[in-house]
mmCIF file of C-alpha atoms in Angstrom:
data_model
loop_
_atom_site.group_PDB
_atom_site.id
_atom_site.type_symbol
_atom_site.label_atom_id
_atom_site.label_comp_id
_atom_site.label_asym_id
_atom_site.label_seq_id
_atom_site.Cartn_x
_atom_site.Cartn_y
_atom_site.Cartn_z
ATOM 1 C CA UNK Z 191 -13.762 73.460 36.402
ATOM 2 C CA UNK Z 192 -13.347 76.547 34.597
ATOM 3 C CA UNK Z 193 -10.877 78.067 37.189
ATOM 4 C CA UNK Z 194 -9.355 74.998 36.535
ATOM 5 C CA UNK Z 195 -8.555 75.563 33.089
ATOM 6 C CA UNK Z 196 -7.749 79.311 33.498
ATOM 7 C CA UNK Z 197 -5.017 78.438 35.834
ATOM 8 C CA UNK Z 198 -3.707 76.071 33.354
ATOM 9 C CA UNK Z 199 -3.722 78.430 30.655
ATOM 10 C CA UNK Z 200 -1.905 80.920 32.672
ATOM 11 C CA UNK Z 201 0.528 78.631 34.067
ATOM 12 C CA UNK Z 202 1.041 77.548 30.798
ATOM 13 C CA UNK Z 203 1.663 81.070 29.590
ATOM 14 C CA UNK Z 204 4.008 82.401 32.173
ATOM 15 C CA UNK Z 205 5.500 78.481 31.402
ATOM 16 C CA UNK Z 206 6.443 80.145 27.546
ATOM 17 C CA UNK Z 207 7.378 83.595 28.463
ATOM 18 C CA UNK Z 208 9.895 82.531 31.379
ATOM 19 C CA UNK Z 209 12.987 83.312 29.235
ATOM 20 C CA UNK Z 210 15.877 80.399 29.167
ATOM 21 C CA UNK Z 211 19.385 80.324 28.977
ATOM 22 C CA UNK Z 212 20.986 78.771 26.487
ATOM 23 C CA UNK Z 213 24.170 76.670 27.795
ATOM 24 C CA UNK Z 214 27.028 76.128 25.736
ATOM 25 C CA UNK Z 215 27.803 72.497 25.404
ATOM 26 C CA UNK Z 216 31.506 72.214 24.252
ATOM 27 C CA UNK Z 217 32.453 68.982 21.877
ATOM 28 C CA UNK Z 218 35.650 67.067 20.780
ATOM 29 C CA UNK Z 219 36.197 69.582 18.143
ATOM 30 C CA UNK Z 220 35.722 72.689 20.328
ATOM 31 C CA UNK Z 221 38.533 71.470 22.418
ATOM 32 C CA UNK Z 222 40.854 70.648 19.590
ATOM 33 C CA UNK Z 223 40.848 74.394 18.123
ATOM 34 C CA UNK Z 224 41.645 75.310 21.928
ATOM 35 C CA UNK Z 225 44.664 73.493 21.782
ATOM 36 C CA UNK Z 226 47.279 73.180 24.822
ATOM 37 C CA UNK Z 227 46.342 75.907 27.796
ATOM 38 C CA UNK Z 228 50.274 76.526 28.876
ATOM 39 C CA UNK Z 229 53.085 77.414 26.387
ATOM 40 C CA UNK Z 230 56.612 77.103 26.609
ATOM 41 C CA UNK Z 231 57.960 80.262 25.509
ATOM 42 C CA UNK Z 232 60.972 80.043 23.486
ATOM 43 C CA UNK Z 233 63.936 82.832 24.721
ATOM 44 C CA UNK Z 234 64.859 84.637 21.131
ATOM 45 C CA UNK Z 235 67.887 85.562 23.463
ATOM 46 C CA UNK Z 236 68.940 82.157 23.342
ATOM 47 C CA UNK Z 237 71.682 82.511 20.632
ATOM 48 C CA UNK Z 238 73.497 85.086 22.279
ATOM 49 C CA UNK Z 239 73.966 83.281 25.478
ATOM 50 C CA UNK Z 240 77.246 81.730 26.590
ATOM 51 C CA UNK Z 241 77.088 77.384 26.107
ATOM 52 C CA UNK Z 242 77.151 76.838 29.603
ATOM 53 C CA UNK Z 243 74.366 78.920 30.320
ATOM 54 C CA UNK Z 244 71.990 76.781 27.797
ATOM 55 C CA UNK Z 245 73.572 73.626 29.350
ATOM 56 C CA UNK Z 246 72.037 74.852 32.043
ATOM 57 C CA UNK Z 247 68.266 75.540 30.462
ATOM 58 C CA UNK Z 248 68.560 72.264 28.690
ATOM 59 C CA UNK Z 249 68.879 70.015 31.917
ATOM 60 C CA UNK Z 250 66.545 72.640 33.744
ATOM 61 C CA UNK Z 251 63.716 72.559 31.434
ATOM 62 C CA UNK Z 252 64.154 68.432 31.436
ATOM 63 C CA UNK Z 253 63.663 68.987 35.120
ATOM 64 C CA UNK Z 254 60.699 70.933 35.145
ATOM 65 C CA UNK Z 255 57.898 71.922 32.376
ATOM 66 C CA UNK Z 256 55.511 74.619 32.508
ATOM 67 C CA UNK Z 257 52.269 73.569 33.964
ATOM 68 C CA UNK Z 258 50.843 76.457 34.886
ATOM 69 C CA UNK Z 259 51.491 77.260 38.179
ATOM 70 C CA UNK Z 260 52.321 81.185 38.989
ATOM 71 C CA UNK Z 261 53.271 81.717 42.440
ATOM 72 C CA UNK Z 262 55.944 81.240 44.427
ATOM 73 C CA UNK Z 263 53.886 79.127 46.978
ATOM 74 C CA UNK Z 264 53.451 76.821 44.518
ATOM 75 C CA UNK Z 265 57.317 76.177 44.031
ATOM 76 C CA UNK Z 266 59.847 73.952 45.211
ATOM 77 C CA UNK Z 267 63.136 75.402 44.922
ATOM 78 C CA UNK Z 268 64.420 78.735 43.653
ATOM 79 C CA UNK Z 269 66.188 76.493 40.323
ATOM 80 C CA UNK Z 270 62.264 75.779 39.789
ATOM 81 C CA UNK Z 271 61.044 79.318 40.421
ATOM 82 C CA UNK Z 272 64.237 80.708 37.933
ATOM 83 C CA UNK Z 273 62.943 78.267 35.175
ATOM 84 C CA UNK Z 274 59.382 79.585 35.575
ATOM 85 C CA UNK Z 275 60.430 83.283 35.643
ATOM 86 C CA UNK Z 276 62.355 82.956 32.500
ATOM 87 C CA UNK Z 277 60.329 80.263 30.667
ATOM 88 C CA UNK Z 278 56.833 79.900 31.423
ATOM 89 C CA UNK Z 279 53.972 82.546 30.624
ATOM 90 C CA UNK Z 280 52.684 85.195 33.273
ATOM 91 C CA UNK Z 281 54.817 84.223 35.958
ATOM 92 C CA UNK Z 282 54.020 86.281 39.877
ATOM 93 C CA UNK Z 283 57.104 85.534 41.399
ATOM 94 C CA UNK Z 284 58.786 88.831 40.400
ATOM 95 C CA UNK Z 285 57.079 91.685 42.718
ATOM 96 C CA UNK Z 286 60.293 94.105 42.374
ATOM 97 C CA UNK Z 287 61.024 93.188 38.618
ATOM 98 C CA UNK Z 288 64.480 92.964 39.607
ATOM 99 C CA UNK Z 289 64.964 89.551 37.468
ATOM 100 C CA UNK Z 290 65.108 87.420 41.201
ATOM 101 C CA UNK Z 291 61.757 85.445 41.991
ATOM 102 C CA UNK Z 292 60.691 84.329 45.169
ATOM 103 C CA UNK Z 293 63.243 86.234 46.888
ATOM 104 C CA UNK Z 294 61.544 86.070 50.476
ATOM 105 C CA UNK Z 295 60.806 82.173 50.120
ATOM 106 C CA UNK Z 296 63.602 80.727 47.853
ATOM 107 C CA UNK Z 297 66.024 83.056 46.394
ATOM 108 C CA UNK Z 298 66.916 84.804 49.538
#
Protein backbone atom coordinates (compact mmCIF):
# COMPACT_ATOMS: atom_id res chain seq x y z
CA UNK A 1 0.00 0.00 0.00
CA UNK A 2 2.56 2.41 0.77
CA UNK A 3 4.41 1.96 -2.63
CA UNK A 4 1.15 2.58 -3.71
CA UNK A 5 0.87 5.95 -2.52
CA UNK A 6 4.53 6.92 -3.24
CA UNK A 7 3.97 6.25 -6.83
CA UNK A 8 1.01 8.42 -6.73
CA UNK A 9 2.70 11.16 -5.16
CA UNK A 10 5.42 11.06 -7.65
CA UNK A 11 3.30 10.68 -10.56
CA UNK A 12 1.48 13.36 -9.30
CA UNK A 13 4.58 15.50 -9.01
CA UNK A 14 6.25 14.94 -12.30
CA UNK A 15 2.14 15.45 -13.34
CA UNK A 16 2.82 19.48 -11.99
CA UNK A 17 6.29 20.03 -13.10
CA UNK A 18 5.70 18.74 -16.84
CA UNK A 19 5.72 22.31 -18.26
CA UNK A 20 2.63 23.22 -20.81
CA UNK A 21 2.22 25.21 -23.67
CA UNK A 22 0.02 27.73 -23.77
CA UNK A 23 -1.99 27.86 -27.26
CA UNK A 24 -3.22 30.93 -28.60
CA UNK A 25 -6.89 30.76 -29.25
CA UNK A 26 -7.73 33.60 -31.78
CA UNK A 27 -11.48 35.28 -31.47
CA UNK A 28 -13.85 37.43 -33.67
CA UNK A 29 -12.04 40.45 -32.60
CA UNK A 30 -8.50 39.14 -33.22
CA UNK A 31 -9.45 38.64 -36.77
CA UNK A 32 -11.08 41.99 -37.25
CA UNK A 33 -7.76 44.05 -36.28
CA UNK A 34 -6.09 41.58 -38.94
CA UNK A 35 -8.15 42.88 -41.50
CA UNK A 36 -7.99 41.71 -45.35
CA UNK A 37 -4.60 39.42 -46.01
CA UNK A 38 -4.09 40.77 -49.88
CA UNK A 39 -4.02 44.50 -50.88
CA UNK A 40 -4.57 46.11 -53.99
CA UNK A 41 -1.86 48.46 -54.38
CA UNK A 42 -2.78 51.65 -55.85
CA UNK A 43 -0.04 52.86 -58.88
CA UNK A 44 0.83 56.70 -57.65
CA UNK A 45 1.99 56.62 -61.41
CA UNK A 46 -1.43 56.48 -62.40
CA UNK A 47 -1.92 60.23 -63.25
CA UNK A 48 0.79 60.45 -65.53
CA UNK A 49 -0.29 57.66 -67.72
CA UNK A 50 -1.82 58.13 -71.16
CA UNK A 51 -6.14 57.43 -70.99
CA UNK A 52 -5.89 54.49 -72.93
CA UNK A 53 -3.48 52.91 -70.86
CA UNK A 54 -5.92 53.21 -67.62
CA UNK A 55 -8.77 52.05 -69.93
CA UNK A 56 -6.85 49.33 -70.02
CA UNK A 57 -6.21 48.78 -65.96
CA UNK A 58 -9.82 49.62 -65.42
CA UNK A 59 -11.31 46.63 -67.52
CA UNK A 60 -8.16 44.51 -66.40
CA UNK A 61 -8.51 44.88 -62.78
CA UNK A 62 -12.55 44.15 -63.36
CA UNK A 63 -11.15 41.01 -64.88
CA UNK A 64 -9.01 39.88 -62.30
CA UNK A 65 -8.43 40.88 -58.41
CA UNK A 66 -5.58 40.14 -56.33
CA UNK A 67 -6.00 36.99 -54.42
CA UNK A 68 -2.87 36.16 -53.57
CA UNK A 69 -1.41 34.00 -55.83
CA UNK A 70 2.51 34.69 -56.78
CA UNK A 71 3.71 32.50 -59.39
CA UNK A 72 3.47 32.19 -62.73
CA UNK A 73 2.16 28.53 -62.46
CA UNK A 74 -0.59 29.77 -60.90
CA UNK A 75 -1.65 32.06 -63.93
CA UNK A 76 -3.76 31.92 -66.81
CA UNK A 77 -2.70 34.24 -69.36
CA UNK A 78 0.15 36.73 -69.60
CA UNK A 79 -2.92 39.86 -69.42
CA UNK A 80 -3.40 38.05 -65.86
CA UNK A 81 0.28 37.71 -64.99
CA UNK A 82 0.81 41.75 -66.29
CA UNK A 83 -2.07 42.75 -63.85
CA UNK A 84 -0.40 40.84 -60.99
CA UNK A 85 3.12 42.20 -61.73
CA UNK A 86 1.94 45.71 -61.69
CA UNK A 87 -0.91 45.51 -59.13
CA UNK A 88 -0.80 42.95 -56.61
CA UNK A 89 1.83 42.71 -53.63
CA UNK A 90 5.10 40.48 -53.83
CA UNK A 91 4.58 39.19 -57.11
CA UNK A 92 7.51 36.05 -58.43
CA UNK A 93 6.87 36.27 -61.89
CA UNK A 94 9.71 38.75 -62.61
CA UNK A 95 13.14 36.62 -62.27
CA UNK A 96 15.14 39.16 -64.68
CA UNK A 97 13.35 42.40 -63.33
CA UNK A 98 13.06 43.37 -66.79
CA UNK A 99 9.23 44.58 -66.22
CA UNK A 100 7.98 41.11 -68.44
CA UNK A 101 6.52 38.23 -66.13
CA UNK A 102 6.23 34.82 -66.99
CA UNK A 103 8.25 35.21 -69.96
CA UNK A 104 9.03 31.35 -70.45
CA UNK A 105 5.23 30.34 -69.83
CA UNK A 106 3.09 33.33 -71.05
CA UNK A 107 4.82 36.35 -72.20
CA UNK A 108 7.14 34.66 -74.55
Amino acid sequence: MKKLILFVLIGAGVWNMYPRQEVQVLTNADLELVGTPYLTVINSSAAAKSPATLGYQKAASAKYSCDGRQYCSQMNSCSEAKFFLQNCPNPKMDGDSDGVPCERQWCK
